[in-house]
PDB file of C-alpha atoms in Angstrom:
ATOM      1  CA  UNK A  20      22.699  43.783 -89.387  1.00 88.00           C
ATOM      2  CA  UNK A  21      19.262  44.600 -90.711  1.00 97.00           C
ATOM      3  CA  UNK A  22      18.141  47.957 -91.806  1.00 98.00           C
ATOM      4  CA  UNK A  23      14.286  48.056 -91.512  1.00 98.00           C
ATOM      5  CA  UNK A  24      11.487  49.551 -93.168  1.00 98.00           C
ATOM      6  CA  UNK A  25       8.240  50.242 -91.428  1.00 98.00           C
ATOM      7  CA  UNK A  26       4.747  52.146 -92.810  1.00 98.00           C
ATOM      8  CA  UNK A  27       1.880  52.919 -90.757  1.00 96.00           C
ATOM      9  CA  UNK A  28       4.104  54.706 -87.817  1.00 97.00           C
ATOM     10  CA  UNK A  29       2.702  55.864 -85.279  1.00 95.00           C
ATOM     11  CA  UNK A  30      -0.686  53.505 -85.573  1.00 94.00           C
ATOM     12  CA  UNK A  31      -1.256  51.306 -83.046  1.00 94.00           C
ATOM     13  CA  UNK A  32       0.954  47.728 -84.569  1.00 95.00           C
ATOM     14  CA  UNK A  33       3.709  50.194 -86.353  1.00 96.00           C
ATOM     15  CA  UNK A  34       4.342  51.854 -82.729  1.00 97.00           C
ATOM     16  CA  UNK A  35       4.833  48.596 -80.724  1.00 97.00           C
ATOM     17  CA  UNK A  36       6.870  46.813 -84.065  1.00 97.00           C
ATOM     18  CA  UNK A  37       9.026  49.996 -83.883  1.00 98.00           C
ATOM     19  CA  UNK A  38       9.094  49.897 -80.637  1.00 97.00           C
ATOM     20  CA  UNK A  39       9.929  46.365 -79.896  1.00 97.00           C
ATOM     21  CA  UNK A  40      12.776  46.219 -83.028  1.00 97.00           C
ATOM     22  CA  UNK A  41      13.969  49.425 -81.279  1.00 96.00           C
ATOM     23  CA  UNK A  42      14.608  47.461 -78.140  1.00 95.00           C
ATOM     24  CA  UNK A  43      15.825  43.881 -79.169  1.00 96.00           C
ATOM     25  CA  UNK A  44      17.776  45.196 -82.205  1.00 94.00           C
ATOM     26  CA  UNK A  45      19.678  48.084 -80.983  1.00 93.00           C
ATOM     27  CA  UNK A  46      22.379  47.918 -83.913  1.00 94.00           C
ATOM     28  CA  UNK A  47      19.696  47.702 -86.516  1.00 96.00           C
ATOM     29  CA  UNK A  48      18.606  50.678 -88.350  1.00 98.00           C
ATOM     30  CA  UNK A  49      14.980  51.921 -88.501  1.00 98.00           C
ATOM     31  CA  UNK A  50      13.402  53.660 -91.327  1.00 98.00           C
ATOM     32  CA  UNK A  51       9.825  54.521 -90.320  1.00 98.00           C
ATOM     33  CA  UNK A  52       7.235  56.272 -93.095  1.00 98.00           C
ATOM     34  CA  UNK A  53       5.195  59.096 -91.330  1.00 98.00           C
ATOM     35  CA  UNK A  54       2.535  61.092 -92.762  1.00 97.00           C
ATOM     36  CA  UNK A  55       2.752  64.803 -92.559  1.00 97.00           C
ATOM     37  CA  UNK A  56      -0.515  64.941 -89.837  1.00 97.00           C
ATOM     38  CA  UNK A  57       1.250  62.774 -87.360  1.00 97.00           C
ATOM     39  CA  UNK A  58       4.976  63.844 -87.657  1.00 98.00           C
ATOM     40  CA  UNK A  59       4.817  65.511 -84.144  1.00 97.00           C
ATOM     41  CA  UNK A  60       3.624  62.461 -82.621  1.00 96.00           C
ATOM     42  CA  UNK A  61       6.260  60.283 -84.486  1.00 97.00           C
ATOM     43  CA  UNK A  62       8.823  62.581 -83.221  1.00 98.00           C
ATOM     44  CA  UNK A  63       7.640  62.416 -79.860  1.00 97.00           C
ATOM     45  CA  UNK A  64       7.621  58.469 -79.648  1.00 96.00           C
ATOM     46  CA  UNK A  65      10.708  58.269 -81.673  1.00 97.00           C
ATOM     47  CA  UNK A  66      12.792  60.450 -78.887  1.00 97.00           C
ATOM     48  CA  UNK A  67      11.445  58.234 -76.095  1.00 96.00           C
ATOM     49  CA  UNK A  68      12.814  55.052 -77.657  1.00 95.00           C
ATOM     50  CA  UNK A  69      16.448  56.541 -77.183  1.00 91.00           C
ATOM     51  CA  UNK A  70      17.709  54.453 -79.866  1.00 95.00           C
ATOM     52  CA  UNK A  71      19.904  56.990 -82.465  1.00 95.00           C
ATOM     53  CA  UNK A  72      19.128  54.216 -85.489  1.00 97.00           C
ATOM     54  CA  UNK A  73      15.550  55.014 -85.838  1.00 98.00           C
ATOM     55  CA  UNK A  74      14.918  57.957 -88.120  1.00 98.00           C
ATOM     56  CA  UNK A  75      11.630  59.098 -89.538  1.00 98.00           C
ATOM     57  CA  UNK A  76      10.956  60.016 -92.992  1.00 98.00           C
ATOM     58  CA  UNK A  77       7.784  61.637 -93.832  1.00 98.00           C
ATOM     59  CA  UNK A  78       6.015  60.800 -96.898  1.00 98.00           C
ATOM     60  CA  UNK A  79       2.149  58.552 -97.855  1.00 98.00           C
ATOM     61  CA  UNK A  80       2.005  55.566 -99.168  1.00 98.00           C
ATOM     62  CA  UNK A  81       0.173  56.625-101.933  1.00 97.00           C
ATOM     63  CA  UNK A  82       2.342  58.855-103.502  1.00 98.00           C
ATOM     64  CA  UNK A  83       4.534  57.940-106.211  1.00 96.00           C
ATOM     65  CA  UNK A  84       8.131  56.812-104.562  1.00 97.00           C
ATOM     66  CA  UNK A  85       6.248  57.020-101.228  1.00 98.00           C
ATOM     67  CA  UNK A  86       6.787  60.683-101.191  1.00 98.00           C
ATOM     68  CA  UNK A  87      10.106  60.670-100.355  1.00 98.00           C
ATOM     69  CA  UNK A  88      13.017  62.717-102.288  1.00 98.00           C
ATOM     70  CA  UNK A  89      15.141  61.008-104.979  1.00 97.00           C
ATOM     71  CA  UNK A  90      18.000  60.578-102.570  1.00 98.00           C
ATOM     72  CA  UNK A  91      15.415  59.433 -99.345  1.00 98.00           C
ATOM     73  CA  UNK A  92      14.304  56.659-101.700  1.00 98.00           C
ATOM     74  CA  UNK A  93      17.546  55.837-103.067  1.00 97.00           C
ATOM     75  CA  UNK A  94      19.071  55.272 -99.666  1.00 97.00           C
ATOM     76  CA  UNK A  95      15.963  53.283 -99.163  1.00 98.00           C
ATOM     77  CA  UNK A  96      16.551  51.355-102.050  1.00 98.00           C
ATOM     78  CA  UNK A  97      20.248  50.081-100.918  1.00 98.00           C
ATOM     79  CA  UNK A  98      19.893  49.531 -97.110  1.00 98.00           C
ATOM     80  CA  UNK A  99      16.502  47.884 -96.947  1.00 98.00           C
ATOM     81  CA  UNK A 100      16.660  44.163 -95.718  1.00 98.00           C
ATOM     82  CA  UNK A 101      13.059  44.362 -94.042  1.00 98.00           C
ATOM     83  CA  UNK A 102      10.303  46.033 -94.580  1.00 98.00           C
ATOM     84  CA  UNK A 103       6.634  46.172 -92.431  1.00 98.00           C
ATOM     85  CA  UNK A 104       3.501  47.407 -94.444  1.00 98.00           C
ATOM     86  CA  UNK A 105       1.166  48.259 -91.876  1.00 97.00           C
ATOM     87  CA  UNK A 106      -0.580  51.537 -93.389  1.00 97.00           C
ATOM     88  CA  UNK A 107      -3.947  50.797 -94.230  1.00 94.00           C
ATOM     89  CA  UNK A 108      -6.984  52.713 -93.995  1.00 92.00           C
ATOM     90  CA  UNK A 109      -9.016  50.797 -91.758  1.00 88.00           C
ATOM     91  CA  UNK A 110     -12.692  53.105 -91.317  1.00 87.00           C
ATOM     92  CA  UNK A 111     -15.192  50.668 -92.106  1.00 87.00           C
ATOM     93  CA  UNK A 112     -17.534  53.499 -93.822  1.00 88.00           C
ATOM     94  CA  UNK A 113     -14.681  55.352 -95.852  1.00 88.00           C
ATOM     95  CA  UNK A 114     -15.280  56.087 -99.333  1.00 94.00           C
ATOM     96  CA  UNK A 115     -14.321  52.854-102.109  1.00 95.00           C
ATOM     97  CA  UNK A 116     -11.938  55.710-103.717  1.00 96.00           C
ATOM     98  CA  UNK A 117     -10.123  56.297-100.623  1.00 96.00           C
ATOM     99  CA  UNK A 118     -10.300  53.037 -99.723  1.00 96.00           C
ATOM    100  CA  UNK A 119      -8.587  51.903-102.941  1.00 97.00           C
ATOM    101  CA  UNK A 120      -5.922  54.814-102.929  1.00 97.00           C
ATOM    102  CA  UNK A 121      -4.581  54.069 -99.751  1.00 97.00           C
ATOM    103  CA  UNK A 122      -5.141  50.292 -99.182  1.00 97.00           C
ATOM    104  CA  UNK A 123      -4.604  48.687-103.063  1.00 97.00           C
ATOM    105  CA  UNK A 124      -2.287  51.706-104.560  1.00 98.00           C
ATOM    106  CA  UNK A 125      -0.207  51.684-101.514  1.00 98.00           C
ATOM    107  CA  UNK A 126       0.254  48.039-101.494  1.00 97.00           C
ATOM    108  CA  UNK A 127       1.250  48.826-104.923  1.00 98.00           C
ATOM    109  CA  UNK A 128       3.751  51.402-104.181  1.00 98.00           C
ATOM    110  CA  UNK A 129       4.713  49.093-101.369  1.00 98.00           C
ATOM    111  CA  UNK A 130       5.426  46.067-103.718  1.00 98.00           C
ATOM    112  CA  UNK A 131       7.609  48.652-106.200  1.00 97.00           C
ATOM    113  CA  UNK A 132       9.645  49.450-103.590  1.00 98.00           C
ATOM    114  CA  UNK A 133      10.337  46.264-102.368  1.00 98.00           C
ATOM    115  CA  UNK A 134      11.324  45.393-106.059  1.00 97.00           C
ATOM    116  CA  UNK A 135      13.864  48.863-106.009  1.00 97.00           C
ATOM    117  CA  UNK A 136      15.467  47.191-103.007  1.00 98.00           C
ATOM    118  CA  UNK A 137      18.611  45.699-103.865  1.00 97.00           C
ATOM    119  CA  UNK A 138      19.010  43.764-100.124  1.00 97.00           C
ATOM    120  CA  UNK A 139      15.688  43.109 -99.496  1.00 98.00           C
ATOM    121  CA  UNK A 140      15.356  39.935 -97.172  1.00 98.00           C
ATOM    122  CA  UNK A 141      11.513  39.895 -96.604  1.00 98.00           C
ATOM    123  CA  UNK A 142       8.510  41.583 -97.287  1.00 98.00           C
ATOM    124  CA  UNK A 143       5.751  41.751 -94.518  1.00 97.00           C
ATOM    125  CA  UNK A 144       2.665  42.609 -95.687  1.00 96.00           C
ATOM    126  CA  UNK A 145       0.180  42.708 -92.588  1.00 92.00           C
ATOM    127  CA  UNK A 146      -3.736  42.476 -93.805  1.00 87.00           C
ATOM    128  CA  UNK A 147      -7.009  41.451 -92.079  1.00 88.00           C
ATOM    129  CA  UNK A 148      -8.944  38.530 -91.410  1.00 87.00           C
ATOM    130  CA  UNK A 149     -11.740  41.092 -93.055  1.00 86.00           C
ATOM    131  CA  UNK A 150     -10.459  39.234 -96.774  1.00 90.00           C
ATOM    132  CA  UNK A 151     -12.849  36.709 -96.086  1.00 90.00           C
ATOM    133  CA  UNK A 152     -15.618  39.212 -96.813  1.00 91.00           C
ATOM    134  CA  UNK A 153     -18.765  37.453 -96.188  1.00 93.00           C
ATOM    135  CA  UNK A 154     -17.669  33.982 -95.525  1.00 92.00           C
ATOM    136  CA  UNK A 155     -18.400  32.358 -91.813  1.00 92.00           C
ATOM    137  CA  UNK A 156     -16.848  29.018 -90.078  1.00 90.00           C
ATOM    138  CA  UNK A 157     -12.936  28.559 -90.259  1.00 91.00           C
ATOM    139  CA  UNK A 158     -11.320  29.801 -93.294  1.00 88.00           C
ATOM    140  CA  UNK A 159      -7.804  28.570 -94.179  1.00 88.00           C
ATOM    141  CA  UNK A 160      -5.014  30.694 -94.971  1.00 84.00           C
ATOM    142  CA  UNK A 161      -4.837  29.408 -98.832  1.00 88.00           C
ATOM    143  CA  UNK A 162      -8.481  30.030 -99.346  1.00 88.00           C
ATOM    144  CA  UNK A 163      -8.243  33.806-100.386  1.00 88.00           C
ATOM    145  CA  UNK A 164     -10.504  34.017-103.111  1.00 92.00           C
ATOM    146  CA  UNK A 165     -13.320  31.639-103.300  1.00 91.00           C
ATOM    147  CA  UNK A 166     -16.183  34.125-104.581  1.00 91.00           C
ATOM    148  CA  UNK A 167     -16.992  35.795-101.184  1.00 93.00           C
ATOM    149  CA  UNK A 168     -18.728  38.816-101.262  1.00 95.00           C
ATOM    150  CA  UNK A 169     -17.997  42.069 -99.383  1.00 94.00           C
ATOM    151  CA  UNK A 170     -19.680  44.017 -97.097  1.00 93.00           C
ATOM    152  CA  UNK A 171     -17.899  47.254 -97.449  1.00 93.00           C
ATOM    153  CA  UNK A 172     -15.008  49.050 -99.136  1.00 93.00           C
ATOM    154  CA  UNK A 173     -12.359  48.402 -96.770  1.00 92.00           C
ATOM    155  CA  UNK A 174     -12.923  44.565 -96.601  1.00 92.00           C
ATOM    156  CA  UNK A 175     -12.722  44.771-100.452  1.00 94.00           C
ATOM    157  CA  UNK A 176      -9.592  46.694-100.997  1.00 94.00           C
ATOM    158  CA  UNK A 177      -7.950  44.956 -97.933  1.00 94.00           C
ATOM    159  CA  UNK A 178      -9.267  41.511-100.315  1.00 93.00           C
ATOM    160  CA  UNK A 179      -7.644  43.061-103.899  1.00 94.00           C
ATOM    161  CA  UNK A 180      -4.482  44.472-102.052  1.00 94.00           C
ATOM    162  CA  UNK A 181      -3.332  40.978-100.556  1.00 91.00           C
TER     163      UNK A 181
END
């Protein structure tokens, strides 16, 4: 049995991921990170999934530990076989230092608490084409950094994150 762990609930991937694990793994449990703003909504889609394994803890990704409490992390720490990093800050005009915070430190923070987890399975780390920066024509998957430029902050931490 898996126990998952999933940021960026309730954005647009993180709902239908949720959603679909929910569904197709119904003995699996579901750890989903929620920021403080969107708790209510979480809640909301949470309750129609009827599935008693998926439980919300509220925290950012760019606190330290996530946010969570000792013991939240803890239990994190022991049950995680999966986790989903979807959070991102995706505004193409948001300030570089926001940009940074959320998308490179909360990889970060991401990638430590992978390396707390004593079960962990996989790691899915879900990015952008928008690494390519300024590059045009058909990029291969093992061509991450071949001196492309960027045209904005988010394309650039999205690039130093992955």
């Amino acid at each position: 049995m898996a126990t998952y762990f999933v940021t960026g609930y309730p954005g647009f991937i993180g709902k239908r991921l949720v959603a679909h694990i929910a569904r197709t793994d119904r003995e699996s449990k579901l750890y989903v990170l929620v920021q403080p703003k969107f708790l209510k909504d979480a809640q909301k889609d949470v309750a129609a999934l009827e599935n008693p394994n998926v439980e919300i803890l509220t925290g950012d990704v760019v606190d330290m530990h996530l946010g969570l409490s000792g013991d939240e992390y803890r239990k994190i720490n022991e049950q995680v076989t999966d986790i989903f990093h979807l959070a991102a800050i995706s505004y193409l005009g948001v300030p570089k230092e926001t940009a940074w915070r959320v998308n490179v430190d909360g990889t970060r923070n991401m990638l430590e608490l992978a390396r707390d987890c004593a079960t962990l399975h996989r790691f899915n780390h879900v990015s952008t084409c928008y690494v390519s920066g300024d590059r045009v024509g058909v990029i291969a998957e093992d061509e991450l950094d071949v001196g492309q430029a960027f045209r904005n902050a988010y394309e650039e931490t999205k690039f130093q994150a992955e």
